[in-house]
Short mmCIF file of C-alpha atoms in Angstrom, two decimals:
data_model
loop_
_atom_site.label_atom_id
_atom_site.label_comp_id
_atom_site.label_asym_id
_atom_site.label_seq_id
_atom_site.Cartn_x
_atom_site.Cartn_y
_atom_site.Cartn_z
CA UNK N 1 0.07 0.02 0.02
CA UNK N 2 2.84 2.37 0.71
CA UNK N 3 5.09 4.30 -1.65
CA UNK N 4 7.79 6.15 0.37
CA UNK N 5 10.74 4.42 1.96
CA UNK N 6 11.32 5.23 5.63
CA UNK N 7 14.84 6.07 6.68
CA UNK N 8 16.58 3.28 8.56
CA UNK N 9 13.69 0.86 7.71
CA UNK N 10 12.64 -1.62 5.07
CA UNK N 11 9.03 -0.54 5.49
CA UNK N 12 7.25 1.76 3.08
CA UNK N 13 5.37 4.76 4.40
CA UNK N 14 1.91 5.15 2.91
CA UNK N 15 0.50 8.38 1.60
CA UNK N 16 -2.44 10.07 3.38
CA UNK N 17 -4.70 9.25 0.47
CA UNK N 18 -3.88 5.49 0.98
CA UNK N 19 -4.51 5.66 4.75
CA UNK N 20 -7.86 7.53 4.12
CA UNK N 21 -8.81 4.73 1.62
CA UNK N 22 -8.14 2.13 4.33
CA UNK N 23 -10.26 4.07 6.89
CA UNK N 24 -13.09 4.57 4.35
CA UNK N 25 -13.04 0.89 3.70
CA UNK N 26 -13.55 0.27 7.47
CA UNK N 27 -16.06 3.12 7.86
CA UNK N 28 -17.63 3.98 4.46
CA UNK N 29 -18.62 7.68 4.37
CA UNK N 30 -21.70 6.85 2.36
CA UNK N 31 -23.14 5.19 5.47
CA UNK N 32 -23.07 8.33 7.57
CA UNK N 33 -26.22 10.15 8.31
CA UNK N 34 -27.21 12.92 5.87
CA UNK N 35 -26.62 15.65 8.54
CA UNK N 36 -23.23 14.37 9.49
CA UNK N 37 -19.84 15.93 8.51
CA UNK N 38 -17.34 13.03 7.96
CA UNK N 39 -14.21 12.75 6.00
CA UNK N 40 -10.89 14.57 5.60
CA UNK N 41 -11.02 18.06 7.11
CA UNK N 42 -7.41 19.03 6.23
CA UNK N 43 -4.33 17.39 4.86
CA UNK N 44 -2.28 16.81 1.63
CA UNK N 45 -3.30 13.60 0.02
CA UNK N 46 0.40 13.07 -1.04
CA UNK N 47 1.85 13.60 2.37
CA UNK N 48 3.44 10.65 4.09
CA UNK N 49 1.85 9.16 7.26
CA UNK N 50 4.06 7.37 9.74
CA UNK N 51 2.11 7.98 12.93
CA UNK N 52 -1.68 8.32 13.60
CA UNK N 53 -3.38 9.57 16.72
CA UNK N 54 -7.01 8.40 17.30
CA UNK N 55 -9.23 10.60 19.65
CA UNK N 56 -12.82 11.34 20.40
CA UNK N 57 -12.75 15.14 19.97
CA UNK N 58 -10.63 17.45 17.72
CA UNK N 59 -9.99 19.94 20.57
CA UNK N 60 -6.88 21.96 21.11
CA UNK N 61 -5.48 19.68 23.91
CA UNK N 62 -5.71 16.69 21.45
CA UNK N 63 -4.12 18.59 18.65
CA UNK N 64 -1.28 19.68 20.95
CA UNK N 65 -0.75 16.07 21.87
CA UNK N 66 -0.62 15.19 18.21
CA UNK N 67 2.10 17.78 17.73
CA UNK N 68 4.00 16.52 20.70
CA UNK N 69 3.79 12.96 19.36
CA UNK N 70 4.91 14.08 15.95
CA UNK N 71 1.76 12.46 14.46
CA UNK N 72 0.98 12.93 10.80
CA UNK N 73 -2.71 12.12 11.00
CA UNK N 74 -5.36 12.78 13.65
CA UNK N 75 -8.56 10.67 13.31
CA UNK N 76 -11.39 11.78 15.58
CA UNK N 77 -14.98 10.51 16.11
CA UNK N 78 -16.61 13.90 16.57
CA UNK N 79 -16.48 16.32 13.61
CA UNK N 80 -14.78 19.73 14.02
CA UNK N 81 -17.28 21.65 12.05
CA UNK N 82 -20.61 19.66 12.35
CA UNK N 83 -22.67 22.93 11.88
CA UNK N 84 -20.34 24.41 9.24
CA UNK N 85 -18.49 27.78 9.53
CA UNK N 86 -17.71 30.85 7.65
CA UNK N 87 -14.21 31.42 9.17
CA UNK N 88 -11.14 29.48 10.32
CA UNK N 89 -9.47 32.51 11.86
CA UNK N 90 -6.93 31.55 14.50
CA UNK N 91 -8.72 33.84 16.92
CA UNK N 92 -11.49 31.29 17.28
CA UNK N 93 -11.09 27.97 19.10
CA UNK N 94 -11.77 25.77 16.14
CA UNK N 95 -9.82 28.03 13.79
CA UNK N 96 -6.81 27.75 16.04
CA UNK N 97 -7.18 23.96 15.86
CA UNK N 98 -7.03 24.18 12.01
CA UNK N 99 -4.09 26.54 12.05
CA UNK N 100 -2.17 24.29 14.46
CA UNK N 101 -2.84 21.19 12.32
CA UNK N 102 -1.74 22.86 9.05
CA UNK N 103 1.31 24.56 10.51
CA UNK N 104 2.46 21.22 11.77
CA UNK N 105 1.55 19.24 8.66
CA UNK N 106 -1.03 17.14 10.54
CA UNK N 107 -4.05 15.88 8.60
CA UNK N 108 -7.55 15.55 10.26
CA UNK N 109 -10.00 12.90 9.41
CA UNK N 110 -13.48 12.31 10.97
CA UNK N 111 -15.45 9.07 11.17
CA UNK N 112 -18.72 9.71 13.03
CA UNK N 113 -21.92 8.00 12.30
CA UNK N 114 -20.29 5.88 9.59
CA UNK N 115 -18.20 4.47 12.39
CA UNK N 116 -21.35 3.97 14.51
CA UNK N 117 -22.93 1.89 11.73
CA UNK N 118 -19.74 -0.13 10.84
CA UNK N 119 -19.00 -3.74 11.80
CA UNK N 120 -17.23 -3.58 14.01
CA UNK N 121 -18.29 -0.02 15.10
CA UNK N 122 -18.30 2.15 18.15
CA UNK N 123 -21.17 0.20 19.81
CA UNK N 124 -19.11 -2.96 19.35
CA UNK N 125 -16.26 -1.24 21.22
CA UNK N 126 -18.56 -0.20 23.99
CA UNK N 127 -19.94 -3.79 24.32
CA UNK N 128 -16.49 -5.19 24.36
CA UNK N 129 -15.32 -2.93 27.14
CA UNK N 130 -18.19 -4.38 29.27
CA UNK N 131 -17.60 -8.09 28.17
CA UNK N 132 -21.02 -8.21 26.42
CA UNK N 133 -21.72 -10.64 23.66
CA UNK N 134 -23.08 -8.92 20.56
CA UNK N 135 -26.08 -10.69 19.20
CA UNK N 136 -27.22 -8.31 16.32
CA UNK N 137 -27.50 -4.64 15.43
CA UNK N 138 -30.28 -2.70 17.33
CA UNK N 139 -31.28 -1.01 14.09
CA UNK N 140 -29.99 -3.09 11.18
CA UNK N 141 -28.68 -1.45 8.05
CA UNK N 142 -31.08 -2.46 5.26
CA UNK N 143 -28.29 -2.43 2.70
CA UNK N 144 -26.33 -5.06 4.67
CA UNK N 145 -27.33 -8.58 3.56
CA UNK N 146 -25.42 -10.07 6.38
CA UNK N 147 -27.36 -8.16 9.03
CA UNK N 148 -24.17 -7.14 10.93
CA UNK N 149 -24.02 -3.41 10.32
CA UNK N 150 -26.38 -0.80 11.78
CA UNK N 151 -26.91 1.53 14.73
CA UNK N 152 -26.52 0.15 18.25
CA UNK N 153 -26.12 -3.43 19.31
CA UNK N 154 -28.28 -5.85 21.17
CA UNK N 155 -26.08 -7.79 23.56
CA UNK N 156 -26.21 -10.52 26.17
CA UNK N 157 -24.32 -10.90 29.50
CA UNK N 158 -22.38 -14.02 30.32
CA UNK N 159 -24.45 -14.22 33.50
CA UNK N 160 -27.26 -12.07 34.94
CA UNK N 161 -26.38 -9.03 36.93
CA UNK N 162 -28.63 -6.62 38.85
CA UNK N 163 -29.01 -3.15 37.58
CA UNK N 164 -26.84 -2.05 40.43
CA UNK N 165 -24.06 -4.46 39.56
CA UNK N 166 -24.33 -3.71 35.83
CA UNK N 167 -23.99 0.04 36.66
CA UNK N 168 -21.07 -0.61 38.92
CA UNK N 169 -19.31 -2.58 36.09
CA UNK N 170 -19.96 0.27 33.68
CA UNK N 171 -18.48 2.83 36.17
CA UNK N 172 -15.54 0.57 36.68
CA UNK N 173 -14.75 -0.31 33.10
CA UNK N 174 -15.47 3.04 31.28
CA UNK N 175 -13.48 6.29 31.57
CA UNK N 176 -15.11 8.94 33.76
CA UNK N 177 -17.15 11.59 31.84
CA UNK N 178 -18.28 15.06 32.48
CA UNK N 179 -21.82 13.91 33.13
CA UNK N 180 -20.88 10.80 35.14
CA UNK N 181 -22.74 7.42 35.11
CA UNK N 182 -26.44 8.07 35.41
CA UNK N 183 -28.92 5.26 36.11
CA UNK N 184 -32.61 4.95 36.30
CA UNK N 185 -34.52 1.72 37.18
CA UNK N 186 -35.07 -0.81 39.88
CA UNK N 187 -31.57 -1.44 41.29
CA UNK N 188 -32.39 -5.14 42.09
CA UNK N 189 -33.92 -6.04 38.73
CA UNK N 190 -31.99 -8.66 36.72
CA UNK N 191 -30.21 -7.71 33.58
CA UNK N 192 -29.70 -10.46 31.04
CA UNK N 193 -29.78 -8.60 27.73
CA UNK N 194 -28.60 -5.03 27.01
CA UNK N 195 -29.03 -2.61 24.09
CA UNK N 196 -26.00 -0.43 23.72
CA UNK N 197 -25.43 2.83 21.67
CA UNK N 198 -22.16 4.54 21.35
CA UNK N 199 -23.78 7.76 20.42
CA UNK N 200 -27.00 9.61 21.45
CA UNK N 201 -29.70 7.15 22.18
CA UNK N 202 -32.90 9.23 22.22
CA UNK N 203 -33.91 8.28 18.68
CA UNK N 204 -33.54 4.60 19.47
CA UNK N 205 -36.05 4.23 22.35
CA UNK N 206 -38.74 2.53 20.22
CA UNK N 207 -36.13 0.07 18.86
CA UNK N 208 -34.92 -0.66 22.43
CA UNK N 209 -38.39 -1.38 23.60
CA UNK N 210 -38.97 -3.50 20.50
CA UNK N 211 -35.78 -5.54 21.18
CA UNK N 212 -37.23 -6.73 24.52
CA UNK N 213 -33.93 -6.02 26.43
CA UNK N 214 -33.57 -5.57 30.17
CA UNK N 215 -31.35 -2.42 29.99
CA UNK N 216 -30.31 0.28 27.63
CA UNK N 217 -26.72 1.59 27.82
CA UNK N 218 -26.24 4.85 25.85
CA UNK N 219 -23.49 7.33 25.66
CA UNK N 220 -25.67 10.47 25.47
CA UNK N 221 -29.29 11.70 25.48
CA UNK N 222 -30.36 14.59 23.39
CA UNK N 223 -33.60 16.31 23.89
CA UNK N 224 -36.21 14.09 22.15
CA UNK N 225 -39.22 15.24 20.18
CA UNK N 226 -42.53 15.45 21.79
CA UNK N 227 -44.01 11.98 22.30
CA UNK N 228 -47.73 11.55 22.34
CA UNK N 229 -50.47 13.92 23.57
CA UNK N 230 -51.39 17.35 22.36
CA UNK N 231 -49.48 19.16 25.07
CA UNK N 232 -45.64 19.42 25.14
CA UNK N 233 -44.09 16.77 27.51
CA UNK N 234 -41.04 17.15 29.80
CA UNK N 235 -38.00 15.17 28.71
CA UNK N 236 -38.51 12.77 31.60
CA UNK N 237 -42.12 12.02 30.55
CA UNK N 238 -41.17 11.76 26.96
CA UNK N 239 -38.40 9.18 27.72
CA UNK N 240 -40.79 7.32 29.98
CA UNK N 241 -43.34 7.03 27.29
CA UNK N 242 -40.82 6.13 24.62
CA UNK N 243 -38.70 3.58 26.58
CA UNK N 244 -41.20 2.02 28.89
CA UNK N 245 -40.87 1.34 32.67
CA UNK N 246 -39.38 -2.17 32.48
CA UNK N 247 -36.12 -1.18 30.82
CA UNK N 248 -33.36 0.13 33.03
CA UNK N 249 -31.56 3.16 31.54
CA UNK N 250 -27.90 3.71 32.00
CA UNK N 251 -26.11 6.77 30.49
CA UNK N 252 -22.39 6.62 30.44
CA UNK N 253 -21.29 9.69 28.45
CA UNK N 254 -19.09 9.61 25.40
CA UNK N 255 -16.24 11.96 26.12
CA UNK N 256 -13.26 11.50 28.42
CA UNK N 257 -13.41 13.18 31.82
CA UNK N 258 -12.97 16.93 31.40
CA UNK N 259 -15.25 18.21 34.16
CA UNK N 260 -15.93 17.12 37.69
CA UNK N 261 -17.82 13.94 38.29
CA UNK N 262 -19.04 13.24 41.76
CA UNK N 263 -20.01 9.78 43.01
CA UNK N 264 -22.88 11.37 44.83
CA UNK N 265 -24.51 12.08 41.44
CA UNK N 266 -25.26 8.24 41.24
CA UNK N 267 -27.33 8.58 44.41
CA UNK N 268 -30.72 10.14 45.26
CA UNK N 269 -29.32 13.58 44.88
CA UNK N 270 -28.35 12.87 41.23
CA UNK N 271 -30.45 13.39 38.21
CA UNK N 272 -33.33 10.92 37.60
CA UNK N 273 -34.20 10.48 33.89
CA UNK N 274 -37.84 9.77 34.42
CA UNK N 275 -40.32 9.88 37.16
CA UNK N 276 -41.31 6.23 36.95
CA UNK N 277 -37.92 4.98 37.73
CA UNK N 278 -36.24 5.57 41.10
CA UNK N 279 -32.46 6.34 41.06
CA UNK N 280 -30.08 3.57 41.92
CA UNK N 281 -27.90 4.12 45.06
CA UNK N 282 -24.49 2.70 44.18
CA UNK N 283 -21.97 1.63 46.81
CA UNK N 284 -18.51 3.26 46.86
CA UNK N 285 -15.68 3.12 46.03
CA UNK N 286 -15.55 3.01 42.35
CA UNK N 287 -12.46 3.83 40.18
CA UNK N 288 -12.88 7.41 39.09
CA UNK N 289 -10.54 9.59 37.04
CA UNK N 290 -9.02 12.50 38.80
CA UNK N 291 -11.64 15.29 39.06
CA UNK N 292 -11.45 18.99 39.57
CA UNK N 293 -13.89 20.51 42.14
CA UNK N 294 -13.97 23.97 43.63
CA UNK N 295 -16.35 25.70 45.88
CA UNK N 296 -18.78 28.14 44.06
CA UNK N 297 -17.22 31.08 45.85
CA UNK N 298 -13.78 30.07 44.56
CA UNK N 299 -15.16 29.75 41.09
CA UNK N 300 -16.66 33.25 41.27
CA UNK N 301 -13.27 34.56 42.54
CA UNK N 302 -11.76 33.11 39.32
CA UNK N 303 -14.02 35.50 37.46
CA UNK N 304 -12.53 38.31 39.48
CA UNK N 305 -9.05 37.00 38.57
CA UNK N 306 -10.12 36.83 34.90
CA UNK N 307 -11.46 40.44 35.11
CA UNK N 308 -8.21 41.66 36.47
CA UNK N 309 -6.25 39.77 33.87
CA UNK N 310 -8.45 41.34 31.18
CA UNK N 311 -7.78 44.64 32.75
CA UNK N 312 -3.99 44.04 32.79
CA UNK N 313 -4.25 43.00 29.16
CA UNK N 314 -6.12 46.20 28.38
CA UNK N 315 -3.48 48.22 30.24
CA UNK N 316 -0.74 46.47 28.38
CA UNK N 317 -2.41 46.97 25.08
CA UNK N 318 -3.13 50.65 25.84
CA UNK N 319 0.53 51.12 26.93
CA UNK N 320 1.65 49.56 23.59
CA UNK N 321 -0.86 51.58 21.66
CA UNK N 322 -0.35 55.09 23.05
CA UNK N 323 -0.70 57.74 20.34
CA UNK N 324 2.64 59.04 21.36
CA UNK N 325 4.32 55.85 20.13
CA UNK N 326 3.22 56.48 16.53
CA UNK N 327 3.90 60.26 17.01
CA UNK N 328 7.43 59.56 18.23
CA UNK N 329 8.00 56.93 15.47
CA UNK N 330 6.87 59.38 12.80
CA UNK N 331 8.92 62.26 14.16
CA UNK N 332 11.97 59.96 14.61
CA UNK N 333 11.70 58.99 10.98
CA UNK N 334 11.45 62.69 9.96
CA UNK N 335 14.46 63.51 12.18
CA UNK N 336 16.45 60.77 10.53
CA UNK N 337 15.72 62.10 7.20
CA UNK N 338 16.53 65.69 8.19
CA UNK N 339 19.77 64.58 9.80
CA UNK N 340 20.72 62.80 6.62
CA UNK N 341 19.93 65.96 4.68
CA UNK N 342 21.77 68.13 7.21
CA UNK N 343 24.88 65.90 6.98
CA UNK N 344 24.71 66.00 3.13
CA UNK N 345 24.39 69.82 3.21
CA UNK N 346 27.25 70.10 5.72
CA UNK N 347 29.35 67.89 3.61
CA UNK N 348 28.53 70.04 0.54
CA UNK N 349 29.46 73.17 2.45
CA UNK N 350 32.72 71.66 3.55
CA UNK N 351 33.62 70.61 0.10
CA UNK N 352 32.78 74.06 -1.23
CA UNK N 353 35.05 75.56 1.44
CA UNK N 354 37.97 73.47 0.30
CA UNK N 355 37.29 74.32 -3.34
CA UNK N 356 37.04 77.97 -2.52
CA UNK N 357 40.42 77.88 -0.65
CA UNK N 358 42.06 76.02 -3.52
CA UNK N 359 40.64 78.38 -6.11
CA UNK N 360 41.73 81.53 -4.07
CA UNK N 361 45.27 80.02 -3.77
CA UNK N 362 45.38 79.60 -7.62
CA UNK N 363 44.23 83.25 -8.05
CA UNK N 364 46.93 84.52 -5.63
CA UNK N 365 49.62 82.49 -7.53
CA UNK N 366 48.49 83.97 -10.86
CA UNK N 367 48.29 87.41 -9.39
CA UNK N 368 51.83 87.18 -7.81
CA UNK N 369 53.36 85.99 -11.11
CA UNK N 370 51.54 88.76 -13.15
CA UNK N 371 52.88 91.32 -10.55
CA UNK N 372 56.45 90.04 -10.96
CA UNK N 373 56.21 90.18 -14.71
CA UNK N 374 54.79 93.68 -14.65
CA UNK N 375 57.68 94.81 -12.44
CA UNK N 376 60.21 93.50 -14.88
CA UNK N 377 58.41 95.29 -17.75
CA UNK N 378 58.33 98.49 -15.82
CA UNK N 379 61.95 98.32 -14.77
CA UNK N 380 63.14 98.36 -18.42
CA UNK N 381 65.41 95.42 -17.67
CA UNK N 382 64.03 93.72 -20.73
CA UNK N 383 65.57 95.27 -23.81
CA UNK N 384 65.26 92.63 -26.42
CA UNK N 385 62.12 93.33 -28.71
CA UNK N 386 61.31 89.69 -28.81
CA UNK N 387 61.59 89.16 -25.07
CA UNK N 388 59.62 92.37 -24.49
CA UNK N 389 56.88 91.08 -26.74
CA UNK N 390 56.83 87.58 -24.96
CA UNK N 391 56.58 89.38 -21.60
CA UNK N 392 53.71 91.53 -22.57
CA UNK N 393 51.92 88.50 -24.05
CA UNK N 394 52.39 86.47 -20.74
CA UNK N 395 51.11 89.48 -18.68
CA UNK N 396 47.96 89.57 -20.87
CA UNK N 397 47.55 85.78 -20.55
CA UNK N 398 47.94 85.90 -16.78
CA UNK N 399 45.40 88.60 -16.47
CA UNK N 400 42.87 86.45 -18.48
CA UNK N 401 43.80 83.46 -16.37
CA UNK N 402 43.27 85.49 -13.15
CA UNK N 403 39.85 86.68 -14.27
CA UNK N 404 38.72 83.12 -15.13
CA UNK N 405 39.89 81.89 -11.65
CA UNK N 406 38.16 84.77 -9.99
CA UNK N 407 34.91 83.66 -11.79
CA UNK N 408 35.43 80.22 -10.41
CA UNK N 409 35.93 81.54 -6.94
CA UNK N 410 32.59 83.52 -7.19
CA UNK N 411 30.73 80.39 -8.46
CA UNK N 412 32.11 78.29 -5.62
CA UNK N 413 31.19 81.09 -3.04
CA UNK N 414 27.62 81.15 -4.38
CA UNK N 415 27.36 77.28 -4.03
CA UNK N 416 28.84 77.49 -0.45
CA UNK N 417 26.56 80.32 0.44
CA UNK N 418 23.56 78.18 -0.69
CA UNK N 419 24.94 75.20 1.17
CA UNK N 420 25.34 77.26 4.31
CA UNK N 421 21.76 78.44 4.07
CA UNK N 422 20.49 74.90 3.81
CA UNK N 423 22.65 73.90 6.71
CA UNK N 424 21.12 76.66 8.78
CA UNK N 425 17.59 75.79 7.81
CA UNK N 426 18.05 72.07 8.36
CA UNK N 427 19.74 72.78 11.70
CA UNK N 428 16.62 74.71 12.85
CA UNK N 429 14.26 71.97 11.55
CA UNK N 430 16.22 69.27 13.33
CA UNK N 431 16.13 71.30 16.44
CA UNK N 432 12.27 71.77 16.10
CA UNK N 433 11.64 68.03 15.46
CA UNK N 434 13.91 67.01 18.27
CA UNK N 435 11.92 69.37 20.53
CA UNK N 436 8.68 67.84 19.43
CA UNK N 437 10.15 64.33 20.05
CA UNK N 438 11.20 65.48 23.56
CA UNK N 439 7.67 66.71 24.20
CA UNK N 440 6.02 63.52 22.85
CA UNK N 441 8.43 61.46 24.85
CA UNK N 442 7.65 63.34 28.01
CA UNK N 443 3.92 62.82 27.36
CA UNK N 444 4.48 59.17 26.58
CA UNK N 445 6.53 58.61 29.79
CA UNK N 446 3.84 60.30 31.86
CA UNK N 447 1.03 58.15 30.30
CA UNK N 448 3.19 54.92 30.80
CA UNK N 449 3.81 55.99 34.31
CA UNK N 450 0.13 56.28 34.99
CA UNK N 451 -0.67 53.02 33.31
CA UNK N 452 2.13 51.32 35.10
CA UNK N 453 0.62 52.53 38.29
CA UNK N 454 -2.80 51.13 37.44
CA UNK N 455 -1.05 47.82 36.28
CA UNK N 456 0.77 47.54 39.55
CA UNK N 457 -2.39 48.12 41.59
CA UNK N 458 -4.34 45.53 39.52
CA UNK N 459 -1.36 43.07 39.79
CA UNK N 460 -1.38 43.40 43.50
CA UNK N 461 -5.10 42.86 43.77
CA UNK N 462 -4.84 39.94 41.49
CA UNK N 463 -2.14 38.36 43.70
CA UNK N 464 -4.48 38.64 46.75
CA UNK N 465 -7.56 37.16 44.92
CA UNK N 466 -5.54 34.44 43.13
CA UNK N 467 -3.91 33.51 46.34
CA UNK N 468 -7.42 32.39 47.62
CA UNK N 469 -8.21 30.37 44.53
CA UNK N 470 -7.29 26.59 44.79
CA UNK N 471 -4.00 25.84 43.18
CA UNK N 472 -5.32 23.11 40.80
CA UNK N 473 -8.10 25.44 39.60
CA UNK N 474 -5.71 28.38 39.08
CA UNK N 475 -3.37 26.07 37.22
CA UNK N 476 -6.02 24.90 34.85
CA UNK N 477 -7.11 28.54 34.34
CA UNK N 478 -3.62 29.73 33.59
CA UNK N 479 -3.18 26.98 31.05
CA UNK N 480 -6.41 27.76 29.38
CA UNK N 481 -5.69 31.43 29.36
CA UNK N 482 -2.43 30.92 27.51
CA UNK N 483 -4.27 28.67 24.99
CA UNK N 484 -7.40 30.85 24.61
CA UNK N 485 -5.88 34.25 23.91
CA UNK N 486 -5.92 35.48 27.53
CA UNK N 487 -9.46 34.21 28.54
CA UNK N 488 -9.39 31.08 30.61
CA UNK N 489 -12.73 31.53 32.44
CA UNK N 490 -16.04 32.82 31.22
CA UNK N 491 -19.33 33.61 32.91
CA UNK N 492 -22.36 31.56 31.89
CA UNK N 493 -24.90 34.34 31.31
CA UNK N 494 -28.46 33.54 30.21
CA UNK N 495 -27.32 30.17 28.94
CA UNK N 496 -24.58 31.64 26.79
CA UNK N 497 -20.90 31.24 27.32
CA UNK N 498 -19.38 34.68 27.40
CA UNK N 499 -16.04 33.26 26.20
CA UNK N 500 -17.09 32.11 22.81
CA UNK N 501 -20.56 33.87 22.76
CA UNK N 502 -22.39 30.63 21.85
CA UNK N 503 -25.54 29.53 23.52
CA UNK N 504 -25.65 26.21 25.26
CA UNK N 505 -28.00 23.62 23.59
CA UNK N 506 -30.63 22.02 25.75
CA UNK N 507 -28.48 18.91 26.50
CA UNK N 508 -25.65 21.06 27.67
CA UNK N 509 -28.10 23.18 29.75
CA UNK N 510 -29.37 20.01 31.37
CA UNK N 511 -25.89 18.80 32.18
CA UNK N 512 -25.07 22.04 33.81
CA UNK N 513 -28.22 21.99 35.81
CA UNK N 514 -27.43 18.41 36.98
CA UNK N 515 -23.89 19.26 37.85
CA UNK N 516 -22.92 19.73 41.53
CA UNK N 517 -22.30 23.35 42.54
CA UNK N 518 -18.65 22.33 43.11
CA UNK N 519 -18.21 20.84 39.74
CA UNK N 520 -15.77 22.93 37.57
CA UNK N 521 -17.54 23.02 34.18
CA UNK N 522 -15.96 23.59 30.80
CA UNK N 523 -17.66 25.14 27.68
CA UNK N 524 -18.12 22.32 25.18
CA UNK N 525 -17.34 24.73 22.32
CA UNK N 526 -14.37 26.83 23.45
CA UNK N 527 -13.19 24.67 26.43
CA UNK N 528 -12.95 27.67 28.81
CA UNK N 529 -13.89 27.23 32.44
CA UNK N 530 -17.64 27.99 32.68
CA UNK N 531 -18.60 29.87 35.82
CA UNK N 532 -22.22 29.70 36.93
CA UNK N 533 -23.89 32.74 38.61
CA UNK N 534 -27.34 33.75 39.52
CA UNK N 535 -27.63 35.24 35.99
CA UNK N 536 -26.93 32.05 34.22
CA UNK N 537 -30.51 31.45 33.31
CA UNK N 538 -30.68 27.99 34.72
#
């Protein structure tokens, strides 16, 4: 399959196009749902692929890991742009992901619902993690004559377990998730058969009920459409009507642990998915991934830290953007040009001075010689007619030569005078511009001193507040702030993240409502810490 020879190896390195062809053979894009966004997001088909990283979400943390691992291809389950986009600017969370991938020559490929339908697919992996025997697809693919592909799986246990025991196995075998393991049903009811769905399971309730299984294990639950009756139903009532009361419901979550998951959420205080089922109380301990919790007051203080950091950023930006900077830069440019002109004029004046001195010396020499010749002529010492004629001719020539040299001296003096005038003018202009620079510099220094004073005060206040924030929470905040352009924590206001300005969907709102007050939440879109307040609209 490969084409390129890898240095130090007898193996051939495949092209990206060849790797994608192999992935498409496993998970045909044509089997994806119409609304889905699968396939290659970025990457050169001719680039070589030596290392591939598989992940659930194409988030910045995963992309950074791909860079660190020197991966050539990142394959994720969830799409980067499921809803489409009009911009991949690096100032946005997803845009920064694209920029990081392209800058590091890393391709991105997505296999979503086509991987859900495949054989084996995501639901097979979920069943395998729980030692379940796959019997058949929950919703068979009508185009598969063998009846092996389709959404979800109907599975059997090797021996019956109670709902409590099955939930405990699920919690033990699967990674902790943001929502945690949520269970509804009789805790002592026996589970022999299970329907599993690696994705959202709301659309499969009727199929689960028709399958006659004892439990339904799903990764996620999106808000279902209204089920029966002329009046709108609550999500609990809708699920109760769709799923039935005999089937236990276990929601495992489909993303690795990013937010806090508290074991207490499995108990009576945790969310119950429908009124007809009572929550299962699970014994502790279970094996949970490390979680990040912080008291609500500490989280609110993090907003104060963010506000001060934003203020410090503003002050730093204002300090860099003072109008005096541009004024000084422009004046300095003018001053440099004027000084160059001044040096040129001074050089010209100096050259003229030397030329004038030389020309005046030449005039003096001619004058002195003409004077000597005139004295000889006047003395009568020359008696020979021929010598007399030659002497008179030389005196006349010297007179002409002297006149010519005196004209040269006058021309040089005019040029020197002009140069001297330019030197005087440029000297004055240089002095004027330098005075303006000094004035702008004084104004700039005064403004900077004022801003530095504000920054010092804000920094001191930040140190005090940050000192009262738990170290692990502050560490996460600092990391996110570095990654997210200076904003690591954002307020949840009227169900909208003020970091990315996107409104939470109903599933995310329900997750936030169900989360413990101590849970440190993250925005699913921008990944910033999401702070709940009385104005969150919950």
